[in-house]
Coordinates of C-alpha atoms in Angstrom, one line a residue:
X1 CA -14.9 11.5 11.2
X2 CA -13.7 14.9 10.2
X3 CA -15.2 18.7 10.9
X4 CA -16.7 18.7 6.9
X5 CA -18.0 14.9 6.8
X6 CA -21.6 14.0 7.3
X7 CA -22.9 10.8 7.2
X8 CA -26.4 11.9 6.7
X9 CA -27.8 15.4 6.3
X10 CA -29.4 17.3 8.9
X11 CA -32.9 19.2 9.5
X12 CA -32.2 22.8 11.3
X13 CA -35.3 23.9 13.2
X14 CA -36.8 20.3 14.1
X15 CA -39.9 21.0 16.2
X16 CA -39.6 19.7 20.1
X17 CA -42.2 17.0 18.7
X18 CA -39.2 15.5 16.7
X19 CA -36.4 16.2 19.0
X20 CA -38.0 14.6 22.0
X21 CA -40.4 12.0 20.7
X22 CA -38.9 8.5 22.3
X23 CA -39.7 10.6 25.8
X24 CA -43.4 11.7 24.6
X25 CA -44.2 8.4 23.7
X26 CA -43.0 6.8 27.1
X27 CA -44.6 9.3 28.8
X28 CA -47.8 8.7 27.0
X29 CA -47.7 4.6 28.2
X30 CA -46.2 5.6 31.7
X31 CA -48.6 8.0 32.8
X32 CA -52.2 6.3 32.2
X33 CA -54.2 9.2 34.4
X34 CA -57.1 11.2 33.3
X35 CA -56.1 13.5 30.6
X36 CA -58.2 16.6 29.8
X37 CA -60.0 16.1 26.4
X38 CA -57.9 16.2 22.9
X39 CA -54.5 15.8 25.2
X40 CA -51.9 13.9 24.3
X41 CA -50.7 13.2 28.1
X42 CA -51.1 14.1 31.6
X43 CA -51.2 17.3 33.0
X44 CA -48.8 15.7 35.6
X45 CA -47.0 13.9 32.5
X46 CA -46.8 17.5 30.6
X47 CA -45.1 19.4 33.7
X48 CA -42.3 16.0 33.9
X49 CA -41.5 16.6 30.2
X50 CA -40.9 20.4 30.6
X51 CA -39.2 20.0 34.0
X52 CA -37.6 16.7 33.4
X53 CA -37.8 13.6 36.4
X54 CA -34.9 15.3 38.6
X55 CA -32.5 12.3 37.6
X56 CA -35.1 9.6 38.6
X57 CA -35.9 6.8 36.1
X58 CA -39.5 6.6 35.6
X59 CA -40.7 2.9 35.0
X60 CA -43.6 2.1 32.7
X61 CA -46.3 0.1 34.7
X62 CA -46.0 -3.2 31.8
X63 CA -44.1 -3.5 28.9
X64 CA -44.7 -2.2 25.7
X65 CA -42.9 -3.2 22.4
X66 CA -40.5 -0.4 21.0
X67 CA -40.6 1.1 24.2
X68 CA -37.5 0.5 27.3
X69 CA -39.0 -0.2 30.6
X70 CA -37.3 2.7 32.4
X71 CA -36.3 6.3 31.6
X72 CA -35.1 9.5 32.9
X73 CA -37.0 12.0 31.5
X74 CA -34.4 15.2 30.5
X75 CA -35.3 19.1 31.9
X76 CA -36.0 21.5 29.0
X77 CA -36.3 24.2 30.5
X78 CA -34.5 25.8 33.6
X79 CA -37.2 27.8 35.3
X80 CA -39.7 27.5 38.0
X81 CA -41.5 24.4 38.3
X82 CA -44.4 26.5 40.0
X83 CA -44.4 28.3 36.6
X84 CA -44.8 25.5 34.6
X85 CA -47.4 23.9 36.9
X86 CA -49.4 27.4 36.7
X87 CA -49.2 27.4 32.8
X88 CA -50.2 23.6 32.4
X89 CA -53.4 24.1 34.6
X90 CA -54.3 27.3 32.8
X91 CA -54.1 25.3 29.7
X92 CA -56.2 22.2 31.0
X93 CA -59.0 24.9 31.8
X94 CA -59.1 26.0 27.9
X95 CA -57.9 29.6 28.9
X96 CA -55.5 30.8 27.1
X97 CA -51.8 31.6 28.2
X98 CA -49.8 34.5 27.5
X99 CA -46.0 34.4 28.7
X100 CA -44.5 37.3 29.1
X101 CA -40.7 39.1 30.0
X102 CA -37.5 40.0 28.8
X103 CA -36.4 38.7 25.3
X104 CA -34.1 35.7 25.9
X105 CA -35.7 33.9 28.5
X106 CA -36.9 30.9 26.8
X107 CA -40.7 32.0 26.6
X108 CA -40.9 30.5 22.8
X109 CA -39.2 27.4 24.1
X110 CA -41.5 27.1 26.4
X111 CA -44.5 27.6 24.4
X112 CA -43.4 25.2 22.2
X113 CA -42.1 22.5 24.4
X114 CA -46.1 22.9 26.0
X115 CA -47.5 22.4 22.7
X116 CA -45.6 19.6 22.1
X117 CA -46.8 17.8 25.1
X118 CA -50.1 18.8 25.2
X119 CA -51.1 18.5 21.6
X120 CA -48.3 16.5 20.0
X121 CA -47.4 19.2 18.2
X122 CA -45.9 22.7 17.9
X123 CA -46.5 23.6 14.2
X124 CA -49.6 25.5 14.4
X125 CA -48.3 28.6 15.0
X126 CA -48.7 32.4 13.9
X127 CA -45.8 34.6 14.0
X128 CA -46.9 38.0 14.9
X129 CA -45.2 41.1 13.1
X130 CA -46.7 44.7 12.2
X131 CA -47.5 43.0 8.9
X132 CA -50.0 40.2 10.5
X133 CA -53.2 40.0 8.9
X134 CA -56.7 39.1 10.6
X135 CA -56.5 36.6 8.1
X136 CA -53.7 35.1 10.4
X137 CA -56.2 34.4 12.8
X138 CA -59.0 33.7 11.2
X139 CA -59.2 32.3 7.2
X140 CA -58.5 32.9 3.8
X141 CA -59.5 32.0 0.2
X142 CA -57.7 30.0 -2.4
X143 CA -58.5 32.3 -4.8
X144 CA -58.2 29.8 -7.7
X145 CA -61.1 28.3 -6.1
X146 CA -63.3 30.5 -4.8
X147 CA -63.1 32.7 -8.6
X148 CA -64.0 28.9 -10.0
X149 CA -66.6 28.2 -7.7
X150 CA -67.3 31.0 -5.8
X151 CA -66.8 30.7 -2.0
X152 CA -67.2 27.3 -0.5
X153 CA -65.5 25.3 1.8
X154 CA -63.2 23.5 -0.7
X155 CA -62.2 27.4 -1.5
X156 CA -61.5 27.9 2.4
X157 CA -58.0 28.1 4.0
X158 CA -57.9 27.6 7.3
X159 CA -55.2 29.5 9.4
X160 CA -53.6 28.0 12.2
X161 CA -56.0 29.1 14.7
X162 CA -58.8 27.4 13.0
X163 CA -56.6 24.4 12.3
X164 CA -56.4 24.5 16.0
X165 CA -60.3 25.1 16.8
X166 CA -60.8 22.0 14.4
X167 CA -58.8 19.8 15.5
X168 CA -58.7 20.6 19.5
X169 CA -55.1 21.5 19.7
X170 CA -52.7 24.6 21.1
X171 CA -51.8 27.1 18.8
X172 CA -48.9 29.3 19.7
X173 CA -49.1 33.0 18.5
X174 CA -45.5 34.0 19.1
X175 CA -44.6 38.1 19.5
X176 CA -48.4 39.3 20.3
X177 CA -47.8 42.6 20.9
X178 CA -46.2 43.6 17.5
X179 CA -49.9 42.9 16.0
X180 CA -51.6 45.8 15.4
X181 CA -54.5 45.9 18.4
X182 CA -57.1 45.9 16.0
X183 CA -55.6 42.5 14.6
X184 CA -55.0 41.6 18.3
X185 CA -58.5 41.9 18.9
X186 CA -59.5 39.2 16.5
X187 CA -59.1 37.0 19.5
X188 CA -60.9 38.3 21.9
X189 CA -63.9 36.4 20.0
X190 CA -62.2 33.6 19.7
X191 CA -61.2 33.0 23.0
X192 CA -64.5 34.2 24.3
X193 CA -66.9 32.2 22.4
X194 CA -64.9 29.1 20.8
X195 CA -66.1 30.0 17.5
X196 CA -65.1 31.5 14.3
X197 CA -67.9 32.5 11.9
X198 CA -67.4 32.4 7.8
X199 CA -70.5 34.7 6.5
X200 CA -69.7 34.1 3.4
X201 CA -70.5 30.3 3.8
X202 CA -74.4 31.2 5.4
X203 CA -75.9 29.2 3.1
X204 CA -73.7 25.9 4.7
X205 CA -73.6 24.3 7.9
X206 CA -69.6 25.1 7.9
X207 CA -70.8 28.6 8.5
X208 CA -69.6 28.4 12.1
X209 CA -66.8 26.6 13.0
X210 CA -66.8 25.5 17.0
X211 CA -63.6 24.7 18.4
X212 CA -63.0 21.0 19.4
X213 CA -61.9 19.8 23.3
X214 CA -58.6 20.9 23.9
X215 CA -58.1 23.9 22.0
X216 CA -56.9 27.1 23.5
X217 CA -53.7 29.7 22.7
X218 CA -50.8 30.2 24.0
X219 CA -49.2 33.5 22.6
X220 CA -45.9 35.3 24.2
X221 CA -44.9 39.1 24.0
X222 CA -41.7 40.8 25.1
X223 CA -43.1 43.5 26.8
X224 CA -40.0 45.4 27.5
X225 CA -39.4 45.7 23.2
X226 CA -39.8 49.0 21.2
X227 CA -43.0 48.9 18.2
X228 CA -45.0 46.6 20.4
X229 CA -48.4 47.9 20.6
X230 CA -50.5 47.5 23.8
X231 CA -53.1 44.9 24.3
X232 CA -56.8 45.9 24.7
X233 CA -58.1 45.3 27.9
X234 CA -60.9 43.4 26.5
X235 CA -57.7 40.9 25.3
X236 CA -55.6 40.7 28.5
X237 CA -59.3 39.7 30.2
X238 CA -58.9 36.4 28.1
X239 CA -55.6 35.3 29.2
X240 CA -53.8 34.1 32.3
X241 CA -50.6 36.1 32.5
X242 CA -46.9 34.5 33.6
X243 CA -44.0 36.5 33.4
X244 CA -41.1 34.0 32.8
X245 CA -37.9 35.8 34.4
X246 CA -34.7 35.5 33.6
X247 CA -32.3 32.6 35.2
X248 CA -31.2 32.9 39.1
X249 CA -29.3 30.4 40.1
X250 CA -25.8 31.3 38.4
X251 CA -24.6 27.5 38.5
X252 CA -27.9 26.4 36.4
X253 CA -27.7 29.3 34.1
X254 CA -23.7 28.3 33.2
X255 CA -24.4 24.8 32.8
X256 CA -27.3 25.8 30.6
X257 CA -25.4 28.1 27.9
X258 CA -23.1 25.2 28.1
X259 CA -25.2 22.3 27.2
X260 CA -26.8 24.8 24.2
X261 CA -23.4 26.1 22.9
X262 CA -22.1 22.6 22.6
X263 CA -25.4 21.4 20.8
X264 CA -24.6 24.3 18.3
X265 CA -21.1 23.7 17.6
X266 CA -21.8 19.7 17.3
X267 CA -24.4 20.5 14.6
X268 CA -21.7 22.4 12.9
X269 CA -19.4 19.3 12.7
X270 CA -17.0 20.3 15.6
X271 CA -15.9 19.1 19.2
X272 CA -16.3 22.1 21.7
X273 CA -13.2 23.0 23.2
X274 CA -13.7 26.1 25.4
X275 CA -12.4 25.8 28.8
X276 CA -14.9 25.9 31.6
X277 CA -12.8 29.2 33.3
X278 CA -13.5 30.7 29.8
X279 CA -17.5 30.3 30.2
X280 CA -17.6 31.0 33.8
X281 CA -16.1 34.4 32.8
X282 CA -18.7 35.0 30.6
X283 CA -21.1 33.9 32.8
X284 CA -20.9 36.4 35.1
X285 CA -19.9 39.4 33.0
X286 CA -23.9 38.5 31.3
X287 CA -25.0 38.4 34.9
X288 CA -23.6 41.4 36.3
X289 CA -24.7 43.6 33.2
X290 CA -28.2 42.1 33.4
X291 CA -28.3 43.1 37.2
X292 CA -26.7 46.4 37.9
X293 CA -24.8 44.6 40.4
X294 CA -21.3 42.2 40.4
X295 CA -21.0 39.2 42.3
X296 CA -18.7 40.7 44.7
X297 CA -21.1 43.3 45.4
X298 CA -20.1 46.3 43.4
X299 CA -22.5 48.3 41.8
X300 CA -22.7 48.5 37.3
X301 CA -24.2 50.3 35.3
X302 CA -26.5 48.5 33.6
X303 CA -27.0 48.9 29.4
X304 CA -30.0 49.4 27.7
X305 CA -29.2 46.1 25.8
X306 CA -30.8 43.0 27.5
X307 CA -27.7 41.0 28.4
X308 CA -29.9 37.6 28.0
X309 CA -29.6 33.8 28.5
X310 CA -30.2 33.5 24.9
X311 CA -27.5 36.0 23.9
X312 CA -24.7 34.6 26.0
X313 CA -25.4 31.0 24.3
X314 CA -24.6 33.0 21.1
X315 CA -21.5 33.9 22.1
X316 CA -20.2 31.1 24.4
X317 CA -21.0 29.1 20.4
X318 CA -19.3 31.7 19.0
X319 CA -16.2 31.1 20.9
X320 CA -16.6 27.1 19.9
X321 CA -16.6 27.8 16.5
X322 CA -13.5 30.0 16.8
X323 CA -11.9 27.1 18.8
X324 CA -12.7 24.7 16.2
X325 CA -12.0 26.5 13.1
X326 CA -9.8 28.8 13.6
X327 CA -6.4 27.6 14.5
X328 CA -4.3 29.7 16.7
X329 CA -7.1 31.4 18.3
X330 CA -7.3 32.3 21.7
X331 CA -11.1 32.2 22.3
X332 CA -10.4 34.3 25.7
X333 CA -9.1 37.2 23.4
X334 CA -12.1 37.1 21.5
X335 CA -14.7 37.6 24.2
X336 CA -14.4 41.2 24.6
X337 CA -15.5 41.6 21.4
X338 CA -18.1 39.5 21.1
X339 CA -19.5 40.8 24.1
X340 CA -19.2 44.6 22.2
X341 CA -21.1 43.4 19.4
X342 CA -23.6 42.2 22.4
X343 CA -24.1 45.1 24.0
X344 CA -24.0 48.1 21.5
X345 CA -26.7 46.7 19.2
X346 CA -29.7 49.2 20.8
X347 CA -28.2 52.5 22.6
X348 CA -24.7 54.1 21.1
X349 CA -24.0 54.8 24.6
X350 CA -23.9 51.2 26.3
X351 CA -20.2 51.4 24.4
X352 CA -19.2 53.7 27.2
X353 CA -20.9 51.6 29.9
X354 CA -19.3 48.1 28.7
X355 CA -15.7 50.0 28.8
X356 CA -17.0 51.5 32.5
X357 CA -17.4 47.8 33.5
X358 CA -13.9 46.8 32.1
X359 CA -12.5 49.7 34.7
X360 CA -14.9 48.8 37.8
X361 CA -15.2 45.0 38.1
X362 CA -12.7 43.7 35.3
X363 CA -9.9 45.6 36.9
X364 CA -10.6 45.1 40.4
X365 CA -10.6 41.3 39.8
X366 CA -7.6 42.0 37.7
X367 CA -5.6 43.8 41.1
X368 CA -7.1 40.7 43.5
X369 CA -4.8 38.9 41.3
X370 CA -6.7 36.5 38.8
X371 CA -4.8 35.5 35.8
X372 CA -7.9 35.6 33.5
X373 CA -9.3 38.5 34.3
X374 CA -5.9 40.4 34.4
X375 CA -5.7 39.3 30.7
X376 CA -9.3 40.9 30.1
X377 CA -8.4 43.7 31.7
X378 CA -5.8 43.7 29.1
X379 CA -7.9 43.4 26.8
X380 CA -9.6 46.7 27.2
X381 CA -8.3 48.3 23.7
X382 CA -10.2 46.2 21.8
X383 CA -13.5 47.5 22.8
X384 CA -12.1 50.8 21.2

């Protein structure tokens, strides 16, 4: 099959409920343990689908039809498995969960992947912006309805928190902290008492709706972002803080970006071709931006940028695409300025401290004698 044919058409964006449902089922008939109410499996059963079985198959304890008798179960996401464990058992006591760090660690992965396991799905979710509403977090009116009938509950739209509180599921709020705090605060009710009240139904019994077993939020915030607004302390009271850091084993962190850039270019019809010497050197440019520090020791200046796992998948895709696409291309000539375009998006100035890495590190590697990174160093007029 070539790059532009497609035997069927593709979904972009399908939900980890989707993309990993033959391992949520399995899971579901291989761990029978006691589940906390409304979950869909095991705490122990939620941490193996996040963390994956560490290459052993897992065997189901009798058959079931549609299902194989054994399977490794793959890791999602490359992080702590303390972490994880902390964040499922602050979910199985209803308390809700707030991740928190650097953009680009994976916190919305992991938020999602949690829902997915927990509640069998991800979808209920609020996006939080400087534009959020109250009504995001509690209800609004079809407005056809309630000028027809005035307001009942017919008339009543439920957002997806009271979805969740209905129906005793997880409800992701994603980018907290760009709420305004008084929109924030509409939580702090919610979380507090399990409830949401609708005065303008008094006259009903759907006046108060109480939150089903299993219901609870998990909402992330990157703390370190400009126009975030601070949470009250009435707020932070009602969650269990986890700071998800970036990646530190080097090895898990390249063989990460890889796995993700070749998913990328796959689902735009090509074969990845970019040599592994290729990625490694991008590896550890990221790493020794992101740290202040190169791998040989030698101290960086460090941008204002944040030089993120989620960044450097961008680019090592970027250089896929190139490979595939664009005959003739050396995709070595085009990181330099891919990584430009990473690093100059926030301060003018991390210009001058990309080029200052290019004549530290780049260069010394480039006198020790390594082919590649005497071509980068080569390559230093194109960050001009």
């Amino acid at each position: 099959m070539t790059v532009t044919e497609q035997t069927a058409p593709v979904r972009q964006g399908q939900p980890a409920e989707e993309r990993h449902a033959a391992e949520l089922t399995f899971l579901a008939a291989q761990d029978p343990g006691p589940r906390p109410p409304g979950w869909a499996l095991t705490p122990r059963a939620v941490v193996t689908f996040v963390c994956g079985s560490d290459g052993v198959e897992l065997a189901l304890p009798r058959r079931r039809a549609g299902l194989p008798s054994k399977l490794v179960i793959a890791p999602k996401f490359v992080g702590e498995r303390a972490l994880v464990e902390r964040c499922v058992v602050t979910l199985a006591g209803e308390r809700g969960l707030l991740l928190t760090g650097e953009p680009g660690t994976a916190k919305s992965m992991l938020s999602e992947l949690l829902a997915a396991a927990v509640s069998g799905t991800s979808a209920l979710t609020v996006q939080g912006t400087a534009g959020t509403t109250e009504d995001a977090f509690r209800y609004g009116w079809n407005y056809a309805l309630l000028l027809a009938q005035g307001p009942t509950p017919q008339a009543l739209v439920d957002s997806p928190v009271l979805a969740a509180m209905r129906l005793g599921r997880v409800v992701r709020v994603e980018e907290i902290t760009r709420c305004l705090p008084e929109v924030q605060d509409a939580l702090v009710s919610i979380l507090s008492d399990r409830r949401i009240s609708v005065p303008e139904l008094t006259a009903t019994e759907d006046a108060v709706v109480r939150a089903a077993p299993g219901f609870t939020v998990i909402a992330t915030a990157n703390l370190r972002d400009q126009g975030v607004s601070e949470m009250s302390a009435a707020l932070k009271r009602r969650f269990n803080f986890e700071a998800v850091d970036p990646i530190a084993d080097a090895d898990a962190e390249a063989a990460l970006i890889r796995s993700q850039a070749v998913a990328a270019v796959q689902r735009a019809g090509a074969a990845f071709a970019v040599d592994d010497a290729v990625l490694d050197a991008l590896v550890t440019v990221f790493r020794d931006l992101r740290s202040g520090r190169s791998t040989e020791g030698w101290d960086v200046e460090r941008p204002g940028t944040v030089m993120s796992t989620a960044e450097a998948v961008q680019v090592a895709a970027s250089l896929g695409l190139a490979a595939a696409y664009l005959a003739g291309e050396d995709v070595l000539d085009l990181l330099p300025g891919h990584l430009l375009g990473v690093v100059r998006k926030d301060d003018p100035a991390d210009h001058a401290r990309l080029l200052g890495y290019w004549d530290g590190p780049v260069r010394r590697r480039a006198e020790n004698g390594s082919a590649m990174w005497r071509r980068l160093w080569d390559l230093r007029g194109s960050l001009r």
